[in-house]
Amino acid sequence: MPRLVVRSFAVSLDGFSAAPGQSLEEPFGHNGLRLMDWAFPTKYFTQMFGKSGGEEGTDNDFATRADDNIGATIMGRHMFGPDRGPWDLGWKGWWGDTPPYHHPVFVLCHEKREPFELLGGTSISFVTEGIESALDQAFAAAKGKDVRIGGGPATVKQYLKAGLVDELHLVQVPLLLGQGESLFEGLAGIEDRYECVGFTPSKRATHLKIVRKT
Amino acid sequence: MPRLVVRSFAVSLDGFSAAPGQSLEEPFGHNGLRLMDWAFPTKYFTQMFGKSGGEEGTDNDFATRADDNIGATIMGRHMFGPDRGPWDLGWKGWWGDTPPYHHPVFVLCHEKREPFELLGGTSISFVTEGIESALDQAFAAAKGKDVRIGGGPATVKQYLKAGLVDELHLVQVPLLLGQGESLFEGLAGIEDRYECVGFTPSKRATHLKIVRKT
């Protein structure tokens, strides 16, 4: 059965997955890009940015495996872009002409917008009918593969609260953000439905595997 | 200069240091004692409970070092006992006749109570004048050694918010509590004053060293 998964999702040691103050220059909020310090040195991310080299090892293994068997991605509007309200139709996402998805992407939002295609097999569709509709559309588009929730934290939490996520790979980084979007606040009851079954430290972070209890 | 420190303080992966529903049987709240799963197998804790054996290694090293150079302990009332309101004068703490402190302990509370002494050098005093008074009394009693905040999370947070803590050793355990007393909620601004400078994984947890920025 295809699954709904979260992968390579970074969270600060105090539980935040985004800092306040998202802007064009700072997709993770003010000083929030440090959440990705575990990832950028890896071979996977280095090569994604068109350079050679990069580190191998635990972090790179997780970063690479995050793409395994993913046929579609769901994300919230704040992960797609920094604007709010009516669409800036010139904005096509943070990722340039050839995004690293290479499959259909579904953006949860409140304002309708026509879908479009980018290079490398990525298409972007906008879903205003809620998380279950997005999930149905994503599973149909994934053609038997898994669906990944890209983020941000609000989107992950919506699916978690609904019990729809099968597995999460979180990357807990040793960083205090102090404020921002908490991944865990307001999830009372999650402890009855999910459990941490894997715990792999690297030199920069702790990789956690959380699954729905069977 | 003597310092104010927090040591061996466990926090769940979702940021809670106690579960809801503290009782006589469950000092860490309902199912909350799992927060100490990293500690109980260690040689240090095994011998504290009067048994022989126990594991050596990273967790044991941290558990043992937590006592280094500590001359007094401050704790909140909920760490001292499960009762609320007027004192049950028969209650002398969770730790039996010979608590593992062996130095003066100061309990923050709202109801006055006479101090008393237990075996092995532990004395218990009750402070109703607030956290700074407790700190002054503890430093005086520690005679040049450091003062440790034992817990619980509400007490640690009060001292953190006031910027009075010099160093924290947190033990982040791969466990979802979902609810309880959050160590991090409401600490906006902490990121400007504190930073994580150490990160040591063990097989059961991640040991974090957080210090006040200089």
Short mmCIF file of C-alpha atoms in Angstrom, two decimals:
data_model
loop_
_atom_site.label_atom_id
_atom_site.label_comp_id
_atom_site.label_asym_id
_atom_site.label_seq_id
_atom_site.Cartn_x
_atom_site.Cartn_y
_atom_site.Cartn_z
CA MET A 1 0.00 0.00 0.00
CA PRO A 2 1.32 3.47 -0.82
CA ARG A 3 2.03 5.48 2.29
CA LEU A 4 1.96 9.11 3.39
CA VAL A 5 5.39 10.06 4.69
CA VAL A 6 7.37 13.01 6.01
CA ARG A 7 11.10 12.97 5.37
CA SER A 8 14.16 15.04 6.17
CA PHE A 9 11.98 17.37 8.18
CA ALA A 10 14.14 19.51 10.46
CA VAL A 11 13.12 20.61 13.92
CA SER A 12 15.11 22.69 16.41
CA LEU A 13 15.95 21.28 19.81
CA ASP A 14 13.11 23.37 21.21
CA GLY A 15 10.61 22.04 18.68
CA PHE A 16 10.38 24.69 15.97
CA SER A 17 10.50 23.92 12.25
CA ALA A 18 10.44 27.52 11.07
CA ALA A 19 11.48 30.84 12.61
CA PRO A 20 9.21 33.90 12.58
CA GLY A 21 9.54 36.42 9.76
CA GLN A 22 9.47 34.39 6.55
CA SER A 23 10.47 36.50 3.55
CA LEU A 24 11.74 36.09 0.01
CA GLU A 25 15.28 36.07 1.35
CA GLU A 26 14.56 33.84 4.32
CA PRO A 27 12.23 30.95 3.46
CA PHE A 28 12.68 29.43 6.94
CA GLY A 29 12.12 32.78 8.69
CA HIS A 30 14.67 35.03 10.32
CA ASN A 31 17.86 33.05 10.87
CA GLY A 32 15.82 29.88 10.37
CA LEU A 33 17.90 28.46 7.54
CA ARG A 34 20.24 27.12 10.21
CA LEU A 35 17.66 24.34 10.51
CA MET A 36 19.21 22.99 7.32
CA ASP A 37 22.82 23.09 8.52
CA TRP A 38 22.74 19.32 8.85
CA ALA A 39 21.82 18.97 5.18
CA PHE A 40 23.76 21.53 3.15
CA PRO A 41 27.21 19.93 3.60
CA THR A 42 25.95 16.57 2.30
CA LYS A 43 26.84 15.23 -1.11
CA TYR A 44 23.12 15.05 -1.90
CA PHE A 45 22.46 18.77 -1.33
CA THR A 46 25.83 19.87 -2.72
CA GLN A 47 25.07 18.15 -6.00
CA MET A 48 21.48 19.40 -5.99
CA PHE A 49 22.96 22.88 -6.13
CA GLY A 50 25.09 21.87 -9.12
CA LYS A 51 28.42 21.56 -7.33
CA SER A 52 30.66 18.57 -6.93
CA GLY A 53 31.85 17.02 -3.71
CA GLY A 54 29.98 17.08 -0.43
CA GLU A 55 30.04 14.79 2.58
CA GLU A 56 28.97 11.17 2.65
CA GLY A 57 27.81 9.42 5.80
CA THR A 58 24.68 9.29 7.93
CA ASP A 59 23.23 12.69 7.03
CA ASN A 60 23.81 12.10 3.34
CA ASP A 61 22.24 8.66 3.54
CA PHE A 62 19.07 10.08 5.06
CA ALA A 63 18.95 13.03 2.67
CA THR A 64 19.29 10.69 -0.29
CA ARG A 65 16.76 8.15 0.92
CA ALA A 66 14.17 10.91 1.42
CA ASP A 67 13.42 10.69 -2.31
CA ASP A 68 12.95 6.92 -2.39
CA ASN A 69 9.70 5.80 -3.96
CA ILE A 70 8.03 9.22 -3.77
CA GLY A 71 5.48 9.84 -6.51
CA ALA A 72 3.95 13.14 -5.39
CA THR A 73 4.49 15.89 -2.83
CA ILE A 74 1.99 17.90 -0.78
CA MET A 75 3.03 21.22 0.75
CA GLY A 76 1.47 24.22 2.43
CA ARG A 77 1.37 27.61 0.82
CA HIS A 78 4.17 28.98 3.02
CA MET A 79 6.48 26.28 1.77
CA PHE A 80 5.61 27.21 -1.78
CA GLY A 81 6.31 30.91 -1.39
CA PRO A 82 6.54 33.95 0.86
CA ASP A 83 3.48 35.85 -0.42
CA ARG A 84 0.10 35.84 1.23
CA GLY A 85 -3.39 36.67 0.00
CA PRO A 86 -4.05 36.99 -3.77
CA TRP A 87 -1.50 35.12 -5.87
CA ASP A 88 1.54 36.71 -7.43
CA LEU A 89 1.25 34.71 -10.68
CA GLY A 90 4.90 35.36 -11.49
CA TRP A 91 5.96 33.31 -8.48
CA LYS A 92 6.69 29.71 -9.43
CA GLY A 93 8.21 28.50 -6.17
CA TRP A 94 11.64 28.79 -4.51
CA TRP A 95 13.28 26.22 -6.74
CA GLY A 96 13.92 27.87 -10.14
CA ASP A 97 13.03 26.40 -13.54
CA THR A 98 13.91 22.82 -12.60
CA PRO A 99 12.71 22.01 -9.09
CA PRO A 100 14.15 18.97 -7.32
CA TYR A 101 10.76 17.22 -7.21
CA HIS A 102 10.39 15.67 -10.68
CA HIS A 103 6.82 14.65 -9.91
CA PRO A 104 3.41 16.30 -9.25
CA VAL A 105 3.32 18.77 -6.36
CA PHE A 106 0.08 19.80 -4.64
CA VAL A 107 -0.04 23.11 -2.77
CA LEU A 108 -2.67 23.53 -0.05
CA CYS A 109 -4.14 27.03 -0.19
CA HIS A 110 -7.26 29.13 0.10
CA GLU A 111 -7.03 31.04 -3.20
CA LYS A 112 -7.62 29.22 -6.46
CA ARG A 113 -4.88 29.17 -9.08
CA GLU A 114 -4.36 27.33 -12.35
CA PRO A 115 -1.78 24.51 -12.35
CA PHE A 116 1.42 24.81 -14.33
CA GLU A 117 4.39 22.72 -15.32
CA LEU A 118 8.10 23.29 -14.78
CA LEU A 119 11.12 21.52 -16.24
CA GLY A 120 12.23 18.07 -15.18
CA GLY A 121 8.78 16.58 -14.67
CA THR A 122 7.54 18.80 -11.84
CA SER A 123 3.96 20.06 -12.05
CA ILE A 124 2.38 22.39 -9.50
CA SER A 125 -1.35 22.17 -8.68
CA PHE A 126 -3.28 24.17 -6.13
CA VAL A 127 -5.82 22.56 -3.82
CA THR A 128 -8.43 24.66 -2.06
CA GLU A 129 -10.66 21.77 -0.93
CA GLY A 130 -8.62 20.73 2.12
CA ILE A 131 -6.09 18.14 3.18
CA GLU A 132 -8.08 15.01 2.32
CA SER A 133 -8.75 16.21 -1.21
CA ALA A 134 -5.06 16.99 -1.63
CA LEU A 135 -4.24 13.52 -0.37
CA ASP A 136 -6.63 11.85 -2.82
CA GLN A 137 -5.23 13.85 -5.72
CA ALA A 138 -1.65 13.17 -4.67
CA PHE A 139 -2.14 9.41 -4.31
CA ALA A 140 -3.82 9.31 -7.72
CA ALA A 141 -0.94 11.25 -9.26
CA ALA A 142 1.69 9.13 -7.48
CA LYS A 143 0.52 6.02 -9.36
CA GLY A 144 1.24 3.51 -6.64
CA LYS A 145 4.23 5.26 -5.11
CA ASP A 146 4.29 7.00 -1.72
CA VAL A 147 3.22 10.60 -1.13
CA ARG A 148 5.50 12.93 0.80
CA ILE A 149 4.40 15.92 2.86
CA GLY A 150 7.08 18.50 2.20
CA GLY A 151 6.03 20.94 4.92
CA GLY A 152 5.79 23.33 6.56
CA PRO A 153 5.02 22.48 10.14
CA ALA A 154 1.39 23.62 9.95
CA THR A 155 0.76 21.24 7.08
CA VAL A 156 2.53 18.32 8.75
CA LYS A 157 0.50 18.93 11.90
CA GLN A 158 -2.80 18.97 10.07
CA TYR A 159 -2.10 15.54 8.62
CA LEU A 160 -0.74 14.25 11.93
CA LYS A 161 -3.80 15.39 13.85
CA ALA A 162 -5.98 13.60 11.33
CA GLY A 163 -3.89 10.45 11.84
CA LEU A 164 -3.16 10.27 8.12
CA VAL A 165 0.65 10.17 8.27
CA ASP A 166 2.19 6.71 8.15
CA GLU A 167 5.81 7.57 8.91
CA LEU A 168 7.92 10.61 9.75
CA HIS A 169 11.64 11.09 9.50
CA LEU A 170 12.50 14.10 11.65
CA VAL A 171 15.94 15.65 11.95
CA GLN A 172 16.38 17.18 15.38
CA VAL A 173 19.13 19.76 15.18
CA PRO A 174 21.01 21.10 18.24
CA LEU A 175 19.82 24.64 17.78
CA LEU A 176 17.61 26.91 19.90
CA LEU A 177 15.14 28.99 17.90
CA GLY A 178 13.12 30.17 20.90
CA GLN A 179 10.07 30.95 18.79
CA GLY A 180 8.51 30.23 15.44
CA GLU A 181 6.25 27.47 14.17
CA SER A 182 6.22 24.64 16.67
CA LEU A 183 5.93 21.18 15.22
CA PHE A 184 4.63 19.68 18.45
CA GLU A 185 2.42 22.24 20.18
CA GLY A 186 -1.23 21.28 20.17
CA LEU A 187 -0.69 17.62 19.35
CA ALA A 188 -1.97 16.15 22.63
CA GLY A 189 -3.02 12.58 21.92
CA ILE A 190 -0.29 11.95 19.36
CA GLU A 191 1.46 9.78 21.94
CA ASP A 192 -1.38 7.27 21.69
CA ARG A 193 -1.17 7.02 17.94
CA TYR A 194 2.49 7.47 17.10
CA GLU A 195 5.78 6.28 18.53
CA CYS A 196 9.46 6.83 17.92
CA VAL A 197 10.99 3.56 16.75
CA GLY A 198 14.30 4.74 15.38
CA PHE A 199 17.02 7.04 16.64
CA THR A 200 20.17 7.56 14.61
CA PRO A 201 22.66 10.22 15.65
CA SER A 202 24.95 11.86 13.14
CA LYS A 203 27.65 14.39 13.86
CA ARG A 204 25.23 17.26 13.23
CA ALA A 205 21.78 16.02 14.25
CA THR A 206 19.61 13.19 15.47
CA HIS A 207 17.51 11.36 12.90
CA LEU A 208 14.23 10.14 14.36
CA LYS A 209 11.85 7.64 12.83
CA ILE A 210 8.26 7.99 14.02
CA VAL A 211 5.53 5.63 12.90
CA ARG A 212 1.84 5.20 13.44
CA LYS A 213 1.19 2.47 15.97
CA THR A 214 -0.32 -0.68 14.52
CA MET B 1 32.64 32.04 40.27
CA PRO B 2 30.03 29.52 41.38
CA ARG B 3 27.47 28.87 38.68
CA LEU B 4 23.78 28.00 38.44
CA VAL B 5 23.43 24.79 36.44
CA VAL B 6 20.84 22.30 35.25
CA ARG B 7 22.05 18.74 34.77
CA SER B 8 20.68 15.41 33.56
CA PHE B 9 17.39 17.09 32.79
CA ALA B 10 15.33 14.90 30.49
CA VAL B 11 13.06 16.20 27.78
CA SER B 12 10.95 14.24 25.32
CA LEU B 13 11.51 14.65 21.60
CA ASP B 14 8.44 16.86 21.55
CA GLY B 15 9.72 19.06 24.33
CA PHE B 16 8.01 17.86 27.49
CA SER B 17 9.79 17.21 30.78
CA ALA B 18 6.81 15.84 32.65
CA ALA B 19 3.59 14.14 31.60
CA PRO B 20 0.19 15.22 32.93
CA GLY B 21 -1.25 13.53 35.99
CA GLN B 22 1.51 13.54 38.58
CA SER B 23 0.68 11.31 41.54
CA LEU B 24 2.40 9.51 44.39
CA GLU B 25 2.95 6.53 42.11
CA GLU B 26 3.99 8.55 39.07
CA PRO B 27 6.30 11.47 39.96
CA PHE B 28 6.82 12.28 36.25
CA GLY B 29 3.10 12.09 35.48
CA HIS B 30 1.20 9.36 33.69
CA ASN B 31 3.69 7.18 31.84
CA GLY B 32 6.23 9.97 32.25
CA LEU B 33 8.88 7.91 34.00
CA ARG B 34 9.97 6.76 30.54
CA LEU B 35 11.78 10.10 30.43
CA MET B 36 14.34 8.42 32.69
CA ASP B 37 14.84 5.32 30.56
CA TRP B 38 18.21 6.70 29.47
CA ALA B 39 19.34 6.87 33.11
CA PHE B 40 18.05 3.84 34.97
CA PRO B 41 20.29 1.26 33.24
CA THR B 42 23.44 3.24 34.11
CA LYS B 43 25.88 2.12 36.75
CA TYR B 44 25.31 5.42 38.53
CA PHE B 45 21.55 4.95 38.96
CA THR B 46 21.79 1.23 39.51
CA GLN B 47 24.13 1.77 42.44
CA MET B 48 22.04 4.67 43.73
CA PHE B 49 19.24 2.14 44.14
CA GLY B 50 21.57 -0.09 46.11
CA LYS B 51 22.19 -2.68 43.41
CA SER B 52 25.43 -3.72 41.78
CA GLY B 53 26.27 -3.61 38.10
CA GLY B 54 24.76 -1.21 35.57
CA GLU B 55 26.06 0.10 32.29
CA GLU B 56 29.09 2.28 31.78
CA GLY B 57 29.51 4.58 28.79
CA THR B 58 28.22 7.96 27.69
CA ASP B 59 24.97 8.00 29.66
CA ASN B 60 26.70 6.87 32.83
CA ASP B 61 29.43 9.48 32.35
CA PHE B 62 26.87 12.27 32.14
CA ALA B 63 24.79 10.92 35.02
CA THR B 64 27.88 10.74 37.22
CA ARG B 65 29.22 14.16 36.29
CA ALA B 66 25.87 15.74 37.14
CA ASP B 67 26.93 15.71 40.79
CA ASP B 68 30.30 17.37 40.22
CA ASN B 69 30.94 20.40 42.38
CA ILE B 70 27.30 20.84 43.40
CA GLY B 71 26.84 22.43 46.84
CA ALA B 72 23.07 22.99 46.90
CA THR B 73 19.94 22.14 44.93
CA ILE B 74 16.86 24.22 44.14
CA MET B 75 13.64 22.52 43.12
CA GLY B 76 9.99 23.35 42.62
CA ARG B 77 7.30 21.98 44.87
CA HIS B 78 6.12 19.45 42.29
CA MET B 79 9.57 17.91 42.22
CA PHE B 80 9.50 17.67 45.99
CA GLY B 81 6.17 15.91 46.17
CA PRO B 82 2.78 15.18 44.65
CA ASP B 83 0.63 17.11 47.12
CA ARG B 84 -0.73 20.58 46.56
CA GLY B 85 -2.04 23.28 48.87
CA PRO B 86 -1.45 22.97 52.66
CA TRP B 87 1.53 20.79 53.50
CA ASP B 88 1.30 17.14 54.41
CA LEU B 89 3.98 17.37 57.10
CA GLY B 90 4.58 13.63 56.96
CA TRP B 91 5.87 13.95 53.41
CA LYS B 92 9.65 14.24 53.34
CA GLY B 93 10.25 13.91 49.59
CA TRP B 94 10.36 11.01 47.14
CA TRP B 95 13.80 9.84 48.22
CA GLY B 96 13.43 8.03 51.53
CA ASP B 97 15.53 8.59 54.64
CA THR B 98 18.80 9.14 52.79
CA PRO B 99 18.22 11.26 49.69
CA PRO B 100 20.91 11.29 46.99
CA TYR B 101 21.62 15.00 47.49
CA HIS B 102 23.92 15.10 50.52
CA HIS B 103 23.70 18.90 50.60
CA PRO B 104 21.12 21.63 51.33
CA VAL B 105 17.99 21.54 49.16
CA PHE B 106 15.71 24.55 48.70
CA VAL B 107 12.09 23.99 47.68
CA LEU B 108 10.25 26.86 45.99
CA CYS B 109 6.69 27.04 47.28
CA HIS B 110 3.84 29.30 48.34
CA GLU B 111 3.10 27.78 51.75
CA LYS B 112 5.56 28.22 54.59
CA ARG B 113 7.03 25.16 56.23
CA GLU B 114 9.80 24.54 58.76
CA PRO B 115 13.07 23.11 57.45
CA PHE B 116 14.19 19.63 58.42
CA GLU B 117 17.17 17.37 58.04
CA LEU B 118 17.47 13.90 56.59
CA LEU B 119 20.30 11.38 56.72
CA GLY B 120 23.48 11.71 54.71
CA GLY B 121 23.81 15.47 54.89
CA THR B 122 20.62 16.48 53.08
CA SER B 123 18.59 19.31 54.57
CA ILE B 124 15.30 20.57 53.13
CA SER B 125 14.30 24.23 53.40
CA PHE B 126 11.23 25.92 51.98
CA VAL B 127 11.40 29.27 50.22
CA THR B 128 8.28 31.38 49.75
CA GLU B 129 10.04 34.60 48.73
CA GLY B 130 10.67 33.71 45.09
CA ILE B 131 13.42 32.45 42.84
CA GLU B 132 16.03 35.12 43.58
CA SER B 133 15.76 34.60 47.31
CA ALA B 134 16.13 30.85 46.79
CA LEU B 135 19.17 31.50 44.66
CA ASP B 136 20.80 33.70 47.29
CA GLN B 137 20.13 31.16 50.01
CA ALA B 138 21.40 28.30 47.84
CA PHE B 139 24.64 30.05 46.89
CA ALA B 140 25.26 30.91 50.53
CA ALA B 141 24.66 27.30 51.54
CA ALA B 142 26.79 25.94 48.68
CA LYS B 143 29.89 27.62 50.13
CA GLY B 144 31.61 28.35 46.84
CA LYS B 145 30.33 25.35 44.92
CA ASP B 146 27.78 25.46 42.09
CA VAL B 147 24.03 25.39 42.61
CA ARG B 148 21.92 22.94 40.64
CA ILE B 149 18.29 23.42 39.65
CA GLY B 150 16.79 19.99 40.03
CA GLY B 151 13.49 20.72 38.30
CA GLY B 152 10.74 20.52 37.34
CA PRO B 153 10.31 22.28 34.04
CA ALA B 154 8.38 25.23 35.48
CA THR B 155 11.23 25.95 37.86
CA VAL B 156 13.91 25.62 35.18
CA LYS B 157 11.91 27.95 32.94
CA GLN B 158 11.55 30.61 35.61
CA TYR B 159 15.31 30.78 36.06
CA LEU B 160 15.91 30.62 32.30
CA LYS B 161 13.51 33.49 31.63
CA ALA B 162 15.33 35.55 34.23
CA GLY B 163 18.62 34.75 32.49
CA LEU B 164 20.03 33.34 35.71
CA VAL B 165 21.07 29.90 34.47
CA ASP B 166 24.71 29.57 33.42
CA GLU B 167 24.64 26.12 31.84
CA LEU B 168 22.14 23.37 31.09
CA HIS B 169 22.73 19.73 30.35
CA LEU B 170 19.56 18.41 28.72
CA VAL B 171 18.94 14.81 27.78
CA GLN B 172 16.66 14.63 24.77
CA VAL B 173 15.06 11.22 24.70
CA PRO B 174 13.43 9.70 21.61
CA LEU B 175 9.98 9.54 23.10
CA LEU B 176 6.71 11.29 22.23
CA LEU B 177 4.73 12.47 25.26
CA GLY B 178 2.28 14.59 23.25
CA GLN B 179 1.35 16.69 26.27
CA GLY B 180 2.57 17.67 29.70
CA GLU B 181 4.88 20.39 30.95
CA SER B 182 6.78 21.86 28.02
CA LEU B 183 10.31 22.94 28.75
CA PHE B 184 10.43 25.31 25.78
CA GLU B 185 6.99 26.86 25.35
CA GLY B 186 6.93 30.55 26.19
CA LEU B 187 10.69 31.07 26.04
CA ALA B 188 10.78 33.43 23.03
CA GLY B 189 14.00 35.37 23.24
CA ILE B 190 16.02 32.53 24.72
CA GLU B 191 17.74 32.16 21.35
CA ASP B 192 19.39 35.54 21.88
CA ARG B 193 20.76 34.65 25.29
CA TYR B 194 21.52 30.94 25.12
CA GLU B 195 23.05 28.60 22.59
CA CYS B 196 23.68 24.92 22.20
CA VAL B 197 27.43 24.31 22.18
CA GLY B 198 27.59 20.57 22.75
CA PHE B 199 25.81 17.61 21.29
CA THR B 200 26.74 14.09 22.38
CA PRO B 201 24.62 11.16 21.26
CA SER B 202 24.43 7.98 23.29
CA LYS B 203 22.58 4.84 22.35
CA ARG B 204 19.49 5.97 24.24
CA ALA B 205 19.43 9.79 24.02
CA THR B 206 21.14 12.96 22.91
CA HIS B 207 23.03 14.95 25.54
CA LEU B 208 22.87 18.69 24.86
CA LYS B 209 25.01 21.35 26.46
CA ILE B 210 23.41 24.80 26.44
CA VAL B 211 25.20 27.85 27.79
CA ARG B 212 24.49 31.51 28.25
CA LYS B 213 26.12 33.52 25.49
CA THR B 214 29.04 35.63 26.64
#
